[in-house]
Amino acid sequence: MYPASFDYYRATTLQEALNLLRQHPEAKVLAGGHSLIPLMKLRLANPPALVDIGRIAELKGIRRADGTVVIGALTTHREVEFSEELKQWCPLLPEVAAHIGDPPVRNMGTIGGSLAHADPAADYPAAMLALGATMKAVGPGGERTIPADEFFVAMLTTALQPGEILTEVHVPVLGRGAGWAYEKFPHPASRYAVVGVAAVVRVENGVCREVRIGITGAAPKAFRATNVEQALTGQRLDEATVRAATENTVRPEGLLSDPFASAAYRAHLCAVLTRRALLRAAERAG
């Protein structure tokens, strides 16, 4: 199916993009296009105009700043996957990026576009929650930062306000004593996460001092397994302890259900994948 007709505008600077959004308040922002265009072709989204930001150079790149890693919103999944800097500073993200779609999707899709789209089965949201990332947005009111815990509001809905553009993602550097892992059960056709679990742990003298777990695919939005986090903080991350803490990671009530995976099955996957992610993260933490 072809999308409905729309006006197309290409911005070459961030300020030009913001001006276009102010002039066309019903327009949608186009980054890599691998989330928005399929919805438009299915007539599930019919924006009257698109503002293409894909060529804005200032929104690309990966760098260190003030103890964090700053990733430009237009950085592609492939660039995240193969970034030597990220493999050194925050290796969870290359691991997650390798699970996204297929090579054509990873070559065109962007980290900012995926996060702003907020698909409930996307891979990055779980990692952002596990890392405690912060999103930087720019809009009519200026710049603001949004913690990952507040960014994902509902299915396909984020905390971004009308006229705002997600410009950067800030993630902490995973230093000494940190371990990470991403475990995913993909849908065999779409490769989206039926359930995906990202875990980040910090271990001192064999004891878990901090743990964050993000889960995607299971519910209308990504969420943290705070009950498991609380149960494991201050504990040794051996198999018996992790198994006991993850036995009831999440209840089926409120989870997604479809012909491929019921809510009960997703709850089971949450427990299994959370356990696997935690044990791998603990092993990496040494």
Short mmCIF file of C-alpha atoms in Angstrom, two decimals:
data_model
loop_
_atom_site.label_atom_id
_atom_site.label_comp_id
_atom_site.label_asym_id
_atom_site.label_seq_id
_atom_site.Cartn_x
_atom_site.Cartn_y
_atom_site.Cartn_z
CA MET A 1 0.00 0.00 0.00
CA TYR A 2 1.19 3.53 -0.73
CA PRO A 3 1.13 6.23 1.95
CA ALA A 4 -1.30 9.13 1.74
CA SER A 5 0.04 12.28 0.11
CA PHE A 6 2.16 14.58 2.26
CA ASP A 7 4.43 17.61 2.00
CA TYR A 8 8.15 17.00 2.36
CA TYR A 9 10.70 19.38 3.88
CA ARG A 10 14.42 18.73 4.29
CA ALA A 11 16.24 20.55 7.08
CA THR A 12 20.00 21.08 6.98
CA THR A 13 20.38 22.52 10.50
CA LEU A 14 18.68 21.88 13.81
CA GLN A 15 17.34 25.42 13.94
CA GLU A 16 15.84 25.04 10.46
CA ALA A 17 14.12 21.83 11.58
CA LEU A 18 12.69 23.55 14.66
CA ASN A 19 11.41 26.41 12.50
CA LEU A 20 9.74 23.98 10.11
CA LEU A 21 8.03 22.18 13.00
CA ARG A 22 6.77 25.51 14.30
CA GLN A 23 5.38 26.36 10.86
CA HIS A 24 3.87 22.88 10.41
CA PRO A 25 2.75 21.71 13.88
CA GLU A 26 1.13 18.53 12.52
CA ALA A 27 4.31 17.41 10.76
CA LYS A 28 6.28 14.31 11.78
CA VAL A 29 10.05 14.21 12.09
CA LEU A 30 11.80 11.80 9.72
CA ALA A 31 15.23 10.47 10.74
CA GLY A 32 16.16 7.08 9.26
CA GLY A 33 12.56 6.32 8.32
CA HIS A 34 12.53 2.64 9.25
CA SER A 35 9.83 3.13 11.88
CA LEU A 36 7.68 5.89 10.42
CA ILE A 37 7.58 4.92 6.73
CA PRO A 38 6.14 1.40 7.32
CA LEU A 39 3.35 2.92 9.43
CA MET A 40 2.60 5.42 6.67
CA LYS A 41 2.52 2.69 4.02
CA LEU A 42 -0.02 0.80 6.12
CA ARG A 43 -2.03 4.03 6.61
CA LEU A 44 -1.58 3.69 10.38
CA ALA A 45 0.04 7.13 10.32
CA ASN A 46 -1.03 9.89 7.94
CA PRO A 47 1.00 13.03 8.73
CA PRO A 48 0.29 15.95 6.40
CA ALA A 49 4.00 16.79 6.28
CA LEU A 50 7.41 15.31 7.02
CA VAL A 51 10.45 17.22 8.25
CA ASP A 52 13.53 15.24 7.22
CA ILE A 53 16.40 15.78 9.68
CA GLY A 54 18.54 12.94 8.34
CA ARG A 55 21.27 15.22 6.93
CA ILE A 56 21.86 17.40 9.99
CA ALA A 57 25.53 16.74 10.74
CA GLU A 58 25.40 18.19 14.27
CA LEU A 59 23.06 15.38 15.34
CA LYS A 60 25.54 12.61 14.51
CA GLY A 61 28.54 11.12 16.26
CA ILE A 62 29.78 9.54 19.50
CA ARG A 63 31.96 11.32 22.07
CA ARG A 64 32.91 11.47 25.75
CA ALA A 65 31.77 14.41 27.88
CA ASP A 66 31.68 14.89 31.67
CA GLY A 67 31.96 11.20 32.50
CA THR A 68 29.25 10.14 30.06
CA VAL A 69 29.05 8.94 26.49
CA VAL A 70 27.11 11.32 24.23
CA ILE A 71 25.47 9.73 21.18
CA GLY A 72 23.96 11.95 18.52
CA ALA A 73 20.35 11.11 17.72
CA LEU A 74 21.13 10.46 14.04
CA THR A 75 23.82 7.88 14.79
CA THR A 76 22.77 4.72 12.96
CA HIS A 77 22.33 1.31 14.55
CA ARG A 78 25.28 0.06 12.51
CA GLU A 79 27.49 2.86 13.81
CA VAL A 80 26.47 1.96 17.36
CA GLU A 81 27.08 -1.74 16.69
CA PHE A 82 30.62 -1.27 15.35
CA SER A 83 31.76 1.74 17.39
CA GLU A 84 35.12 0.96 19.00
CA GLU A 85 34.52 3.81 21.44
CA LEU A 86 31.22 2.31 22.62
CA LYS A 87 32.75 -1.15 22.87
CA GLN A 88 35.22 0.36 25.31
CA TRP A 89 33.00 2.83 27.17
CA CYS A 90 29.52 1.29 27.08
CA PRO A 91 29.60 -2.17 25.45
CA LEU A 92 25.97 -2.93 26.23
CA LEU A 93 24.82 -0.68 23.37
CA PRO A 94 26.80 -2.40 20.57
CA GLU A 95 25.47 -5.71 21.89
CA VAL A 96 21.90 -4.42 21.74
CA ALA A 97 22.32 -2.79 18.31
CA ALA A 98 23.42 -6.11 16.82
CA HIS A 99 19.96 -7.52 17.65
CA ILE A 100 18.04 -4.86 15.70
CA GLY A 101 16.30 -5.94 12.50
CA ASP A 102 18.66 -6.84 9.67
CA PRO A 103 21.64 -5.11 7.98
CA PRO A 104 19.53 -2.76 5.79
CA VAL A 105 17.60 -1.60 8.87
CA ARG A 106 20.77 -1.15 10.91
CA ASN A 107 22.39 0.83 8.09
CA MET A 108 19.54 3.35 7.87
CA GLY A 109 17.71 3.34 11.21
CA THR A 110 18.91 5.74 13.93
CA ILE A 111 19.10 5.49 17.69
CA GLY A 112 17.16 8.73 18.15
CA GLY A 113 14.47 7.75 15.69
CA SER A 114 13.96 4.41 17.41
CA LEU A 115 13.74 5.96 20.88
CA ALA A 116 11.38 8.75 19.80
CA HIS A 117 9.14 6.20 18.07
CA ALA A 118 8.90 4.19 21.31
CA ASP A 119 7.81 0.91 19.78
CA PRO A 120 6.99 -1.38 22.71
CA ALA A 121 9.04 -4.18 21.12
CA ALA A 122 12.11 -2.11 20.21
CA ASP A 123 15.49 -3.10 21.68
CA TYR A 124 17.03 0.19 22.80
CA PRO A 125 14.45 1.14 25.48
CA ALA A 126 15.45 -1.81 27.68
CA ALA A 127 19.10 -0.74 27.46
CA MET A 128 18.34 2.91 28.20
CA LEU A 129 16.47 1.93 31.36
CA ALA A 130 19.21 -0.46 32.46
CA LEU A 131 21.91 2.15 31.87
CA GLY A 132 20.05 5.03 33.50
CA ALA A 133 20.42 7.05 30.30
CA THR A 134 19.29 10.64 29.81
CA MET A 135 17.72 12.06 26.65
CA LYS A 136 18.39 15.62 25.52
CA ALA A 137 15.59 17.36 23.64
CA VAL A 138 15.46 20.78 22.01
CA GLY A 139 12.24 22.61 21.26
CA PRO A 140 10.45 25.96 21.40
CA GLY A 141 11.19 26.24 25.12
CA GLY A 142 14.90 25.54 24.71
CA GLU A 143 16.88 22.51 25.84
CA ARG A 144 15.86 20.00 28.49
CA THR A 145 16.98 16.58 29.68
CA ILE A 146 14.65 13.65 30.29
CA PRO A 147 15.68 10.59 32.35
CA ALA A 148 15.00 7.27 30.66
CA ASP A 149 12.69 6.32 33.54
CA GLU A 150 10.42 9.22 32.51
CA PHE A 151 10.93 9.14 28.75
CA PHE A 152 8.75 6.15 27.78
CA VAL A 153 5.15 7.09 28.58
CA ALA A 154 2.93 4.61 26.73
CA MET A 155 2.76 2.62 23.50
CA LEU A 156 4.38 4.75 20.75
CA THR A 157 4.38 7.71 23.16
CA THR A 158 7.28 9.49 24.82
CA ALA A 159 7.74 12.55 27.01
CA LEU A 160 8.75 14.63 23.98
CA GLN A 161 6.52 17.67 23.59
CA PRO A 162 5.11 19.02 20.30
CA GLY A 163 7.84 20.80 18.37
CA GLU A 164 10.66 19.09 20.27
CA ILE A 165 13.43 17.05 18.66
CA LEU A 166 15.49 14.41 20.44
CA THR A 167 19.08 15.49 19.78
CA GLU A 168 21.35 13.41 22.03
CA VAL A 169 21.45 10.37 24.26
CA HIS A 170 23.72 10.47 27.32
CA VAL A 171 24.76 7.15 28.89
CA PRO A 172 27.20 6.50 31.73
CA VAL A 173 30.59 4.96 31.12
CA LEU A 174 30.59 1.36 32.34
CA GLY A 175 33.76 1.27 34.36
CA ARG A 176 35.51 -1.18 36.63
CA GLY A 177 33.24 -3.64 38.42
CA ALA A 178 30.38 -3.22 35.94
CA GLY A 179 28.77 -6.06 34.03
CA TRP A 180 26.15 -5.96 31.29
CA ALA A 181 24.07 -8.23 29.08
CA TYR A 182 21.11 -8.22 26.71
CA GLU A 183 18.96 -11.30 26.22
CA LYS A 184 16.24 -11.38 23.58
CA PHE A 185 13.57 -13.74 22.32
CA PRO A 186 12.87 -12.34 18.83
CA HIS A 187 9.75 -12.79 16.77
CA PRO A 188 10.83 -15.08 13.91
CA ALA A 189 9.28 -12.87 11.22
CA SER A 190 9.88 -9.29 12.35
CA ARG A 191 12.90 -9.79 14.65
CA TYR A 192 11.24 -7.43 17.11
CA ALA A 193 11.49 -8.47 20.74
CA VAL A 194 8.75 -10.71 22.01
CA VAL A 195 10.67 -10.05 25.20
CA GLY A 196 14.08 -8.43 25.59
CA VAL A 197 15.95 -7.91 28.85
CA ALA A 198 18.94 -5.66 29.48
CA ALA A 199 20.82 -5.86 32.77
CA VAL A 200 23.61 -3.73 34.22
CA VAL A 201 25.23 -4.67 37.53
CA ARG A 202 28.02 -3.18 39.64
CA VAL A 203 29.85 -5.59 41.89
CA GLU A 204 32.28 -4.88 44.73
CA ASN A 205 34.05 -7.68 46.59
CA GLY A 206 31.65 -10.18 45.09
CA VAL A 207 28.55 -8.31 46.30
CA CYS A 208 26.03 -6.58 44.02
CA ARG A 209 26.01 -2.89 44.93
CA GLU A 210 23.73 -1.74 42.12
CA VAL A 211 21.56 -3.46 39.55
CA ARG A 212 19.23 -2.07 36.89
CA ILE A 213 17.05 -4.23 34.66
CA GLY A 214 15.09 -2.98 31.64
CA ILE A 215 12.46 -5.11 29.93
CA THR A 216 11.00 -4.49 26.45
CA GLY A 217 8.45 -6.33 24.30
CA ALA A 218 6.38 -7.59 27.21
CA ALA A 219 4.15 -4.58 27.92
CA PRO A 220 2.81 -1.48 26.14
CA LYS A 221 6.04 0.30 27.13
CA ALA A 222 9.47 -0.71 28.38
CA PHE A 223 9.79 -0.93 32.16
CA ARG A 224 12.21 -1.78 34.95
CA ALA A 225 12.06 -4.94 37.03
CA THR A 226 12.41 -3.02 40.29
CA ASN A 227 11.31 -5.96 42.44
CA VAL A 228 14.23 -8.03 41.16
CA GLU A 229 16.61 -5.08 41.53
CA GLN A 230 15.64 -4.66 45.18
CA ALA A 231 15.93 -8.37 45.89
CA LEU A 232 19.47 -8.60 44.52
CA THR A 233 21.03 -5.39 45.83
CA GLY A 234 23.51 -6.34 48.53
CA GLN A 235 23.49 -10.01 47.53
CA ARG A 236 25.99 -12.27 45.79
CA LEU A 237 24.88 -12.92 42.23
CA ASP A 238 25.18 -16.69 42.26
CA GLU A 239 22.77 -18.87 40.30
CA ALA A 240 20.61 -19.86 43.26
CA THR A 241 20.15 -16.26 44.44
CA VAL A 242 19.40 -14.97 40.95
CA ARG A 243 16.97 -17.79 40.24
CA ALA A 244 15.03 -17.11 43.43
CA ALA A 245 14.87 -13.36 42.75
CA THR A 246 13.68 -13.77 39.16
CA GLU A 247 11.12 -16.53 39.72
CA ASN A 248 8.27 -14.02 39.59
CA THR A 249 9.87 -11.18 37.67
CA VAL A 250 6.52 -9.91 36.42
CA ARG A 251 2.90 -11.09 36.55
CA PRO A 252 0.91 -11.65 33.33
CA GLU A 253 -1.69 -9.01 34.18
CA GLY A 254 -1.13 -5.96 31.98
CA LEU A 255 1.29 -7.66 29.61
CA LEU A 256 0.76 -7.83 25.85
CA SER A 257 -0.94 -10.85 24.34
CA ASP A 258 -1.16 -11.86 20.69
CA PRO A 259 -1.48 -15.05 18.60
CA PHE A 260 2.27 -15.63 18.82
CA ALA A 261 2.79 -15.10 22.56
CA SER A 262 0.22 -14.90 25.34
CA ALA A 263 0.66 -12.68 28.39
CA ALA A 264 1.47 -15.76 30.48
CA TYR A 265 4.16 -16.83 28.02
CA ARG A 266 5.65 -13.34 28.03
CA ALA A 267 5.75 -13.42 31.83
CA HIS A 268 7.61 -16.73 31.65
CA LEU A 269 10.08 -15.27 29.13
CA CYS A 270 10.65 -12.26 31.40
CA ALA A 271 11.75 -14.57 34.22
CA VAL A 272 13.98 -16.75 32.04
CA LEU A 273 15.65 -13.92 30.12
CA THR A 274 16.13 -11.77 33.23
CA ARG A 275 17.92 -14.66 34.92
CA ARG A 276 20.14 -15.24 31.87
CA ALA A 277 20.96 -11.54 31.51
CA LEU A 278 21.84 -11.17 35.18
CA LEU A 279 24.11 -14.21 35.25
CA ARG A 280 25.95 -13.07 32.13
CA ALA A 281 26.28 -9.55 33.52
CA ALA A 282 27.59 -10.89 36.83
CA GLU A 283 30.16 -13.00 35.00
CA ARG A 284 31.38 -9.97 33.06
CA ALA A 285 31.58 -7.93 36.26
CA GLY A 286 34.13 -10.45 37.45
#
